Amino acid sequence: MSEDILANIAFDADGFMTDANAWTPEIAHALAAREGIELTERHWVVLNYARAEFKAKGEAPTLRNITKNTDVSTKELYALFPGGPGKLAAKIAGLKKPTGCI
Amino acid sequence: MKTLLILGAGTAGTMIAKKMSQKLDSQQWRIIVVDRNEQHYYQPGFLFLPFGSYKPQDVVQPKRRYIPNRVEFILSDIERIEPEANRVLLTENKRAISYDYLVIATGCDIRPEETEGLLDGGGWRNNIFDFYTYEGAVALSHFLEKWPGGRLVLNVAEMPIKCPVAPLEFLFLADEFFTRRGIRNKVELIYATPLSGAFTKPKSAALLGGLLEKKHIHLEPDFAISDVDSSANAIHSYDGRELPFDLLITIPVNGGAKVIGQSGMGNDLDFVPTDKFTLQSKKWPNIWVMGDAADIPASKAGAVVHFQLEVVVENILAHMAGRELHAKFDGHASCYIETGFNKALLIDFNYDTEPLPGHYPIPGIGPFSLLSESVINHWGKLGFRFMYWNLMMRGLPMPVPDKFSMAGKQA
Ligand SMILES: Cc1cc2nc3c(=O)[nH]c(=O)nc-3n(C[C@H](O)[C@H](O)[C@H](O)COP(=O)(O)OP(=O)(O)OC[C@H]3O[C@@H](n4cnc5c(N)ncnc54)[C@H](O)[C@@H]3O)c2cc1C
């Protein structure tokens, strides 16, 4: 059932939503399920912060920015979003792919 | 009398001081430059110090030699910038300088203290070295002279770093160095990077990844370092990987000058929010930001500073005259990448276009070949030191175009 809700959503080649406004918390659950993640309250601290930052700055926040402005440590970030917390959090939060650094 | 104040007399501060001294009427404007260090380091030379191919005297010159006579040079730490009051406080004699225009060119520096166990774990400058500082590069050269071989791990702690190709160049040169010493078979080379591949830009990442393989340098991608354990001589990543080492070469977290953060003017890493086209501060219209100090998505490199120069000069003059800011920086970067055994690559790119193969600066001819190894590129790299001291720092034109061009590139 969780995949159905994603049926009408537009994604880029890497699976990032192209329109952050189309996102809903239900979509986040479905996107997380794709990644094998079950969202907890701690995930939501990160996701809510990432969305707020994106709204303010137009870019998904860096890991350093997240850990500086929330009570989530880098270690916890990697536990919550195994592999690449920056990219994964942005993906599940419905944000466009973070532009890598140069 | 009005004041143009320049903070930092490194690559950017020195060049803008020279240029503005030629443009501004000395009856109306005084120009002041502040730096805490009397020595000007040619930082690209730090790459060659560890292997003994450059000597310390090759990379240091007195700063004053490149500051024009009419410019006042103040040797002092900058204590605080007060952009609302248009004033900067220095530690020296507690002097306060009021300015009409400010150029921030305080660069960026390494912050080993940001990684647990790196600076304070017991290994620093014993079997852990950086080569992004003069002291680190010199200390490493003494260590390498006697090192019998073992496991060399090069770790980039976090992006962004200045000169993002330098870690790869270090590994290529290390491969050559140990080969020439006859101990390459006793040395393992490992590249642990937070990136998912060898470099940030896809085409060059693939090419550079191939070179790593060819030279038997092991790539450990997506490695986000959590801590250094010097009791076991190993580094750990946040996702639980452990990499043992005999020698750790670290590119620690890079940050802007601390004074930027202390003045409340920076982002999370104390880089100054800057308009990526006009190079004007996003917040204060009489402040310009050049070189590594800016938060713009361009490479942090001396060659980039060179391409920014005309834009900053034009825009400051336009702003002074109440005109619109027409000059736009295009993100142009042009980097030689030493690949060892007297060869080098050249990559040329900007905000919109990743490095492509071709010839530079003259289409179809070169003499430099883009994205492919050649001996001429290596001469180009070595020639950069001459151009740096004798052309760039003296305000003379360089034999390459400022603006990025697609001519000669194969898309
Ligand atoms: C190992 C290595 C290899 C490199 N290779 C290349 C290369 O091949 N090609 C290339 O183009 N670039 C290369 N670079 C990058 C290049 O050196 C820098 O991008 C360039 O020097 C940046 O110039 P800048 O003026 O912004 O900063 P800098 O030249 O670093 O100058 C900053 C100045 O500000 C001063 N300062 C900072 N804070 C204060 C304070 N609070 N009070 C007083 N003074 C202060 C410092 O003393 C310094 O003099 C390399 C760098 C390194 C480390």
XYZ file of C-alpha atoms and ligand atoms in Angstrom:
566
model
C 0.000 0.000 0.000
C 2.786 2.373 0.835
C 4.074 2.305 -2.764
C 0.657 3.353 -4.158
C 0.950 6.781 -2.640
C 4.180 7.341 -4.592
C 2.598 6.441 -7.921
C 1.815 10.012 -8.949
C 4.945 11.658 -7.546
C 7.687 12.946 -9.862
C 11.243 11.861 -9.064
C 14.634 12.662 -10.562
C 16.987 9.940 -11.823
C 18.342 9.394 -8.310
C 14.949 9.063 -6.666
C 14.681 12.572 -5.204
C 11.311 14.307 -5.428
C 11.354 17.144 -7.913
C 8.647 19.156 -6.129
C 9.111 19.580 -2.383
C 5.589 21.000 -2.110
C 4.032 17.701 -3.178
C 5.467 16.037 -0.075
C 3.342 14.828 2.859
C 4.318 12.939 6.037
C 2.642 9.838 4.554
C 4.908 10.107 1.546
C 7.879 10.278 3.922
C 6.830 6.960 5.460
C 6.570 5.397 2.021
C 9.947 6.805 0.911
C 11.555 5.587 4.126
C 10.106 2.129 3.589
C 11.826 2.049 0.178
C 15.103 2.598 1.984
C 14.275 -0.014 4.635
C 13.856 2.616 7.338
C 10.999 2.818 9.811
C 10.554 6.416 10.900
C 10.752 7.191 14.615
C 10.409 10.400 16.577
C 14.183 10.960 16.219
C 13.972 10.684 12.441
C 11.297 13.355 12.518
C 13.552 15.753 14.414
C 15.911 15.581 11.446
C 13.244 15.590 8.735
C 11.373 18.552 10.176
C 14.572 20.504 10.573
C 15.695 19.662 7.030
C 12.382 20.839 5.589
C 12.457 24.068 7.576
C 16.014 24.790 6.416
C 15.102 24.005 2.833
C 12.177 26.390 3.036
C 14.419 29.143 4.385
C 17.493 28.603 2.202
C 16.418 26.545 -0.813
C 19.038 23.852 -0.068
C 18.963 20.736 2.081
C 21.175 21.273 5.159
C 24.616 19.703 5.514
C 25.272 17.167 8.270
C 27.285 19.767 10.123
C 24.361 22.162 9.963
C 21.926 19.524 11.251
C 24.087 18.504 14.209
C 24.783 22.121 15.091
C 21.139 23.108 15.191
C 19.389 20.006 16.550
C 20.204 17.669 19.442
C 21.043 14.853 17.001
C 24.739 13.911 16.932
C 26.599 12.796 13.814
C 26.811 9.274 15.221
C 23.059 9.179 15.743
C 22.501 10.553 12.232
C 24.391 7.610 10.770
C 22.380 5.220 12.933
C 19.086 6.804 11.855
C 19.946 7.074 8.160
C 22.538 4.355 7.500
C 24.924 4.952 4.592
C 24.554 8.598 3.646
C 22.516 10.547 6.195
C 22.666 13.824 4.240
C 21.293 12.361 1.031
C 18.874 9.955 2.709
C 17.335 12.565 4.987
C 16.878 14.932 2.036
C 15.326 12.153 -0.027
C 12.827 11.137 2.651
C 12.043 14.774 3.430
C 11.046 15.208 -0.224
C 13.843 17.688 -0.962
C 15.873 17.911 -4.138
C 19.236 16.190 -4.205
C 21.791 18.145 -2.148
C 24.384 19.715 -4.434
C 27.714 18.120 -3.558
C 30.634 20.301 -2.693
C 33.387 21.109 -5.110
C 40.013 60.685 2.988
C 38.120 57.455 2.464
C 39.352 53.992 3.383
C 39.446 50.695 1.555
C 40.365 48.026 4.091
C 41.557 44.592 3.000
C 41.630 41.733 5.507
C 44.257 39.110 4.726
C 47.326 39.461 2.512
C 47.460 36.007 0.993
C 46.767 35.253 -2.652
C 43.568 37.312 -2.887
C 44.411 40.183 -0.523
C 47.755 40.825 -2.194
C 46.276 40.861 -5.700
C 43.350 43.125 -4.873
C 45.615 45.557 -2.974
C 47.807 45.884 -6.025
C 44.911 46.293 -8.461
C 42.987 48.814 -6.354
C 46.121 50.862 -5.736
C 46.279 51.398 -9.490
C 42.592 52.337 -9.705
C 41.906 54.553 -6.694
C 43.036 58.164 -6.498
C 45.579 58.426 -3.692
C 44.328 61.932 -2.802
C 40.936 60.490 -1.973
C 41.535 56.947 -0.882
C 43.825 55.273 1.533
C 44.256 51.518 1.233
C 45.109 49.376 4.245
C 45.919 45.667 4.350
C 46.019 43.656 7.556
C 47.586 40.236 8.037
C 48.868 38.404 11.097
C 51.716 36.765 9.265
C 54.779 38.446 7.766
C 55.420 35.501 5.445
C 53.567 34.813 2.245
C 53.396 31.083 1.581
C 52.991 29.652 -1.890
C 50.547 27.000 -0.730
C 50.496 24.921 -3.939
C 54.162 24.218 -3.142
C 53.155 22.444 0.088
C 52.301 19.457 -2.113
C 55.921 19.061 -3.175
C 57.639 19.715 0.178
C 56.954 16.274 1.699
C 58.777 14.561 -1.177
C 61.744 16.910 -1.121
C 61.177 18.130 -4.673
C 60.607 21.673 -3.319
C 62.654 23.037 -0.438
C 61.208 25.319 2.245
C 62.828 28.408 0.702
C 60.945 27.754 -2.569
C 57.566 28.454 -1.012
C 58.108 31.472 1.280
C 58.543 35.178 0.524
C 58.096 38.269 2.693
C 54.554 39.619 2.250
C 55.686 43.233 2.129
C 57.627 42.578 -1.090
C 54.302 42.316 -2.949
C 52.413 45.137 -1.241
C 52.610 48.430 -3.191
C 54.220 51.405 -1.478
C 51.082 53.478 -1.200
C 49.292 50.670 0.643
C 49.645 50.600 4.420
C 50.475 47.085 5.624
C 49.579 46.352 9.241
C 50.955 43.238 10.888
C 48.270 42.218 13.352
C 45.664 39.664 14.234
C 42.145 40.740 13.385
C 40.113 40.579 16.549
C 36.637 41.427 15.349
C 34.788 42.814 12.360
C 31.834 45.104 13.135
C 29.997 45.372 9.814
C 27.148 47.407 11.282
C 29.625 50.044 12.484
C 31.899 49.743 9.410
C 34.809 49.083 11.706
C 37.456 46.430 12.341
C 39.268 45.903 15.634
C 42.874 44.705 15.642
C 44.759 43.075 18.502
C 47.865 45.189 17.792
C 47.659 48.283 20.045
C 43.906 47.615 20.166
C 43.665 49.695 17.025
C 40.242 50.253 15.463
C 39.977 51.001 11.749
C 36.873 52.512 10.210
C 36.336 51.679 6.560
C 34.164 52.773 3.662
C 34.747 49.555 1.750
C 35.928 46.211 3.066
C 37.394 43.234 1.212
C 37.481 39.990 3.179
C 40.304 37.732 1.994
C 41.084 35.786 5.152
C 41.193 32.408 3.391
C 40.561 29.091 5.061
C 42.558 26.905 7.365
C 42.613 23.369 8.764
C 40.836 22.477 12.005
C 42.291 19.194 13.260
C 40.695 19.817 16.661
C 37.294 19.074 15.086
C 38.038 15.340 14.767
C 38.237 13.294 17.936
C 41.713 11.961 18.659
C 43.373 13.651 15.694
C 45.230 16.477 17.435
C 45.067 15.207 21.007
C 45.364 11.444 20.634
C 49.163 11.241 20.761
C 49.855 10.624 17.062
C 49.930 14.207 15.746
C 53.250 14.807 13.949
C 54.500 11.394 15.180
C 52.765 9.195 12.635
C 49.930 11.590 11.747
C 50.687 14.532 9.453
C 48.918 17.156 7.419
C 50.436 18.850 4.381
C 47.999 21.780 4.195
C 50.213 23.872 6.473
C 53.842 24.818 5.997
C 54.807 23.276 9.359
C 52.941 20.058 8.559
C 54.461 19.668 5.097
C 58.007 20.269 6.400
C 57.551 17.857 9.340
C 56.238 15.222 6.931
C 59.253 15.613 4.649
C 61.553 14.728 7.576
C 59.378 11.745 8.467
C 59.251 10.394 4.905
C 63.031 10.584 4.532
C 63.351 7.724 7.013
C 60.083 5.860 6.699
C 60.711 2.189 5.851
C 57.213 1.679 4.438
C 53.928 0.281 5.696
C 50.271 1.226 5.420
C 49.737 4.842 4.391
C 46.155 6.030 4.782
C 45.203 9.431 3.377
C 41.949 10.687 4.836
C 39.853 13.697 3.875
C 37.781 14.508 6.960
C 35.000 16.537 5.405
C 34.148 18.565 2.288
C 34.658 21.329 1.273
C 38.456 21.545 1.370
C 40.686 23.965 -0.459
C 42.324 22.634 -3.578
C 40.146 19.497 -3.692
C 42.543 17.750 -6.088
C 45.563 18.029 -3.756
C 44.821 14.776 -1.849
C 44.834 12.789 -5.099
C 47.996 14.508 -6.275
C 49.645 13.622 -2.978
C 48.870 9.945 -3.531
C 50.115 9.965 -7.132
C 53.345 11.647 -6.054
C 53.690 9.242 -3.121
C 53.408 6.324 -5.545
C 56.268 7.797 -7.570
C 58.325 8.698 -4.480
C 58.183 5.190 -3.018
C 58.790 3.614 -6.425
C 61.941 5.692 -6.930
C 63.124 4.766 -3.440
C 62.645 1.110 -4.285
C 60.141 0.443 -1.507
C 56.825 0.696 -3.354
C 56.282 -3.035 -2.703
C 56.479 -2.325 1.033
C 53.911 0.490 0.915
C 50.141 0.187 0.807
C 48.355 3.358 -0.330
C 44.763 3.888 0.796
C 42.527 6.851 -0.029
C 39.643 7.230 2.455
C 37.282 9.971 1.291
C 33.802 11.133 2.296
C 32.951 11.365 -1.415
C 31.350 8.451 -3.254
C 34.186 8.401 -5.796
C 37.632 9.803 -6.499
C 36.415 13.369 -7.147
C 33.362 15.605 -7.045
C 32.710 15.929 -10.782
C 31.500 12.748 -12.574
C 33.722 12.740 -15.704
C 36.916 13.475 -13.812
C 35.909 11.134 -10.969
C 35.785 8.237 -13.437
C 39.120 9.160 -14.984
C 40.867 9.729 -11.658
C 39.352 6.547 -10.245
C 40.942 4.671 -13.161
C 44.311 6.246 -12.404
C 44.074 5.201 -8.753
C 43.459 1.631 -9.823
C 46.303 1.669 -12.314
C 48.668 2.865 -9.600
C 47.368 0.324 -7.069
C 45.931 2.929 -4.752
C 42.950 1.540 -2.874
C 39.857 3.775 -2.781
C 37.695 3.688 0.367
C 34.664 5.813 -0.620
C 31.869 7.260 1.571
C 34.226 7.232 4.544
C 33.014 9.795 7.097
C 35.624 9.776 9.848
C 34.327 9.670 13.414
C 37.603 9.380 15.331
C 41.296 8.517 15.356
C 42.447 5.857 17.818
C 46.192 6.264 18.216
C 46.478 3.443 20.765
C 45.515 1.064 17.959
C 46.686 3.275 15.036
C 43.325 3.119 13.310
C 40.642 5.495 12.100
C 36.934 4.770 12.345
C 33.989 5.864 10.262
C 30.509 6.673 11.530
C 29.161 3.609 9.761
C 31.476 1.348 11.744
C 34.414 0.770 9.385
C 37.945 0.577 10.800
C 41.095 1.392 8.814
C 44.416 0.590 10.470
C 47.407 2.719 9.471
C 51.130 3.046 10.027
C 51.152 6.558 8.629
C 48.062 8.764 8.518
C 48.009 11.750 6.177
C 45.042 13.866 7.117
C 43.223 16.679 5.379
C 41.402 17.891 8.483
C 38.122 19.790 8.430
C 38.673 23.098 6.581
C 37.041 26.231 7.916
C 37.087 29.943 7.242
C 38.974 32.285 9.568
C 37.695 32.026 13.140
C 37.307 35.808 13.287
C 34.472 35.490 10.758
C 32.490 33.314 13.162
C 33.400 35.469 16.148
C 32.036 38.471 14.273
C 28.787 36.635 13.502
C 29.374 36.872 9.759
C 29.816 33.254 8.718
C 27.997 29.995 8.002
C 28.508 26.746 9.946
C 32.158 26.596 8.887
C 32.796 30.346 9.101
C 32.683 30.947 5.361
C 31.071 34.272 4.456
C 27.707 34.139 2.626
C 28.543 35.759 -0.705
C 26.756 36.391 -4.000
C 28.339 33.805 -6.281
C 28.232 36.123 -9.314
C 29.028 39.615 -7.987
C 31.176 38.429 -5.031
C 29.489 41.025 -2.845
C 28.509 40.061 0.697
C 24.885 38.924 0.775
C 24.247 41.126 3.761
C 26.459 44.218 3.627
C 26.688 46.101 0.310
C 30.080 47.687 1.067
C 31.738 44.320 1.781
C 33.301 42.084 -0.890
C 34.576 38.556 -0.362
C 37.359 36.936 -2.377
C 39.093 33.594 -2.506
C 38.734 30.790 0.015
C 36.821 32.944 2.524
C 33.615 32.965 0.438
C 30.885 30.324 0.722
C 30.332 30.189 -3.070
C 30.163 26.808 -4.849
C 33.476 27.248 -6.702
C 36.773 25.461 -6.047
C 38.934 27.033 -3.367
C 42.074 27.594 -5.416
C 44.569 30.295 -6.261
C 43.695 30.080 -9.940
C 40.072 30.793 -9.013
C 41.146 33.899 -7.091
C 42.878 35.056 -10.244
C 39.677 34.674 -12.265
C 37.707 36.589 -9.585
C 40.005 39.579 -9.508
C 38.631 41.638 -12.418
C 35.060 41.002 -11.276
C 35.727 42.324 -7.784
C 37.647 45.346 -9.041
C 34.954 46.272 -11.565
C 32.104 45.800 -9.139
C 33.691 47.777 -6.304
C 34.404 50.643 -8.699
C 30.854 50.448 -10.063
C 29.417 50.488 -6.553
C 31.578 53.460 -5.593
C 30.245 55.316 -8.625
C 26.664 54.349 -7.810
C 26.390 52.145 -10.884
C 24.915 48.669 -11.175
C 27.108 45.632 -10.606
C 27.550 44.229 -14.086
C 30.604 42.027 -13.700
C 29.756 38.388 -12.990
C 32.074 35.635 -11.824
C 31.341 32.408 -13.724
C 32.897 29.949 -11.245
C 35.850 29.372 -13.561
C 38.489 27.032 -12.117
C 41.509 25.638 -13.862
C 43.591 23.082 -11.970
C 46.649 21.093 -12.854
C 46.626 17.671 -11.281
C 50.038 16.103 -10.798
C 49.784 12.414 -11.613
C 53.379 11.391 -10.902
C 56.396 10.509 -13.035
C 56.553 14.014 -14.556
C 53.041 14.015 -15.899
C 49.965 16.006 -15.054
C 46.330 16.451 -15.992
C 44.557 19.731 -16.476
C 40.904 20.301 -15.661
C 39.009 23.461 -16.560
C 35.417 24.025 -15.428
C 32.894 26.534 -14.077
C 29.576 26.709 -12.204
C 27.676 25.046 -15.046
C 30.101 22.833 -16.926
C 32.059 19.934 -15.493
C 35.632 19.266 -16.682
C 35.692 18.026 -20.280
C 38.443 16.623 -22.479
C 40.073 18.897 -25.082
C 42.862 21.462 -25.365
C 43.630 24.654 -23.447
C 43.888 27.596 -23.776
C 44.019 27.462 -27.595
C 41.345 25.146 -29.069
C 42.781 22.133 -30.905
C 46.343 23.120 -30.090
C 46.820 23.580 -26.400
C 49.644 23.410 -25.479
C 47.839 21.875 -22.501
C 45.628 18.826 -22.877
C 42.466 18.707 -20.811
C 41.585 15.589 -18.845
C 44.489 13.573 -20.197
C 47.958 13.005 -18.789
C 50.869 14.785 -20.409
C 54.394 15.954 -19.698
C 53.545 19.487 -20.838
C 50.814 19.761 -18.227
C 53.424 18.878 -15.611
C 55.614 21.748 -16.816
C 52.512 23.923 -16.598
C 52.110 22.973 -12.964
C 55.737 23.681 -12.145
C 55.539 26.927 -14.133
C 52.649 28.014 -11.947
C 55.067 28.860 -9.142
C 56.928 31.266 -11.391
C 53.676 32.800 -12.613
C 52.375 33.064 -9.051
C 55.290 35.077 -7.700
C 56.178 37.022 -10.828
C 52.863 37.643 -12.581
C 49.900 37.107 -10.249
C 51.374 38.703 -7.119
C 52.787 41.582 -9.139
C 49.494 42.303 -10.833
C 50.717 41.395 -14.312
C 48.447 39.643 -16.812
C 48.520 35.842 -16.971
C 48.699 34.083 -20.346
C 45.227 32.526 -19.979
C 41.719 33.982 -20.474
C 39.716 34.865 -17.334
C 36.366 33.741 -18.640
C 35.545 30.089 -18.991
C 35.128 29.085 -22.633
C 33.788 25.976 -24.334
C 36.210 26.423 -27.230
C 38.531 23.449 -27.550
C 36.422 21.244 -25.290
C 34.682 18.046 -26.388
C 31.225 17.920 -24.810
C 48.487 21.792 -0.280
C 47.825 22.840 -1.115
C 47.944 22.787 -2.498
C 47.345 23.736 -3.297
N 47.501 23.651 -4.653
C 46.958 24.599 -5.455
C 47.171 24.565 -6.871
O 47.864 23.701 -7.406
N 46.588 25.527 -7.629
C 45.819 26.518 -7.088
O 45.311 27.365 -7.821
N 45.587 26.571 -5.742
C 46.150 25.649 -4.913
N 45.955 25.709 -3.549
C 44.979 26.673 -2.992
C 45.480 28.095 -2.867
O 46.690 28.148 -2.186
C 44.425 28.908 -2.125
O 43.159 28.690 -2.696
C 44.707 30.390 -2.162
O 45.937 30.654 -1.536
C 43.584 31.173 -1.488
O 43.882 32.517 -1.362
P 43.207 33.406 -0.238
O 43.767 34.770 -0.411
O 41.743 33.220 -0.272
O 43.709 32.798 1.148
P 45.211 32.751 1.705
O 46.192 32.890 0.616
O 45.289 31.558 2.564
O 45.329 34.080 2.597
C 44.602 34.297 3.770
C 45.394 35.280 4.629
O 44.574 35.763 5.702
C 45.362 35.875 6.877
N 44.471 35.807 8.045
C 43.497 34.886 8.284
N 42.891 35.148 9.453
C 43.478 36.252 9.975
C 43.284 37.003 11.185
N 42.355 36.690 12.091
N 44.087 38.072 11.387
C 45.038 38.432 10.476
N 45.265 37.746 9.315
C 44.486 36.667 9.076
C 46.341 34.716 6.774
O 47.503 34.958 7.532
C 46.627 34.649 5.270
O 47.778 35.380 4.923
C 46.569 24.778 -2.708
C 46.458 24.841 -1.318
C 47.065 23.900 -0.518
C 46.931 23.985 0.980
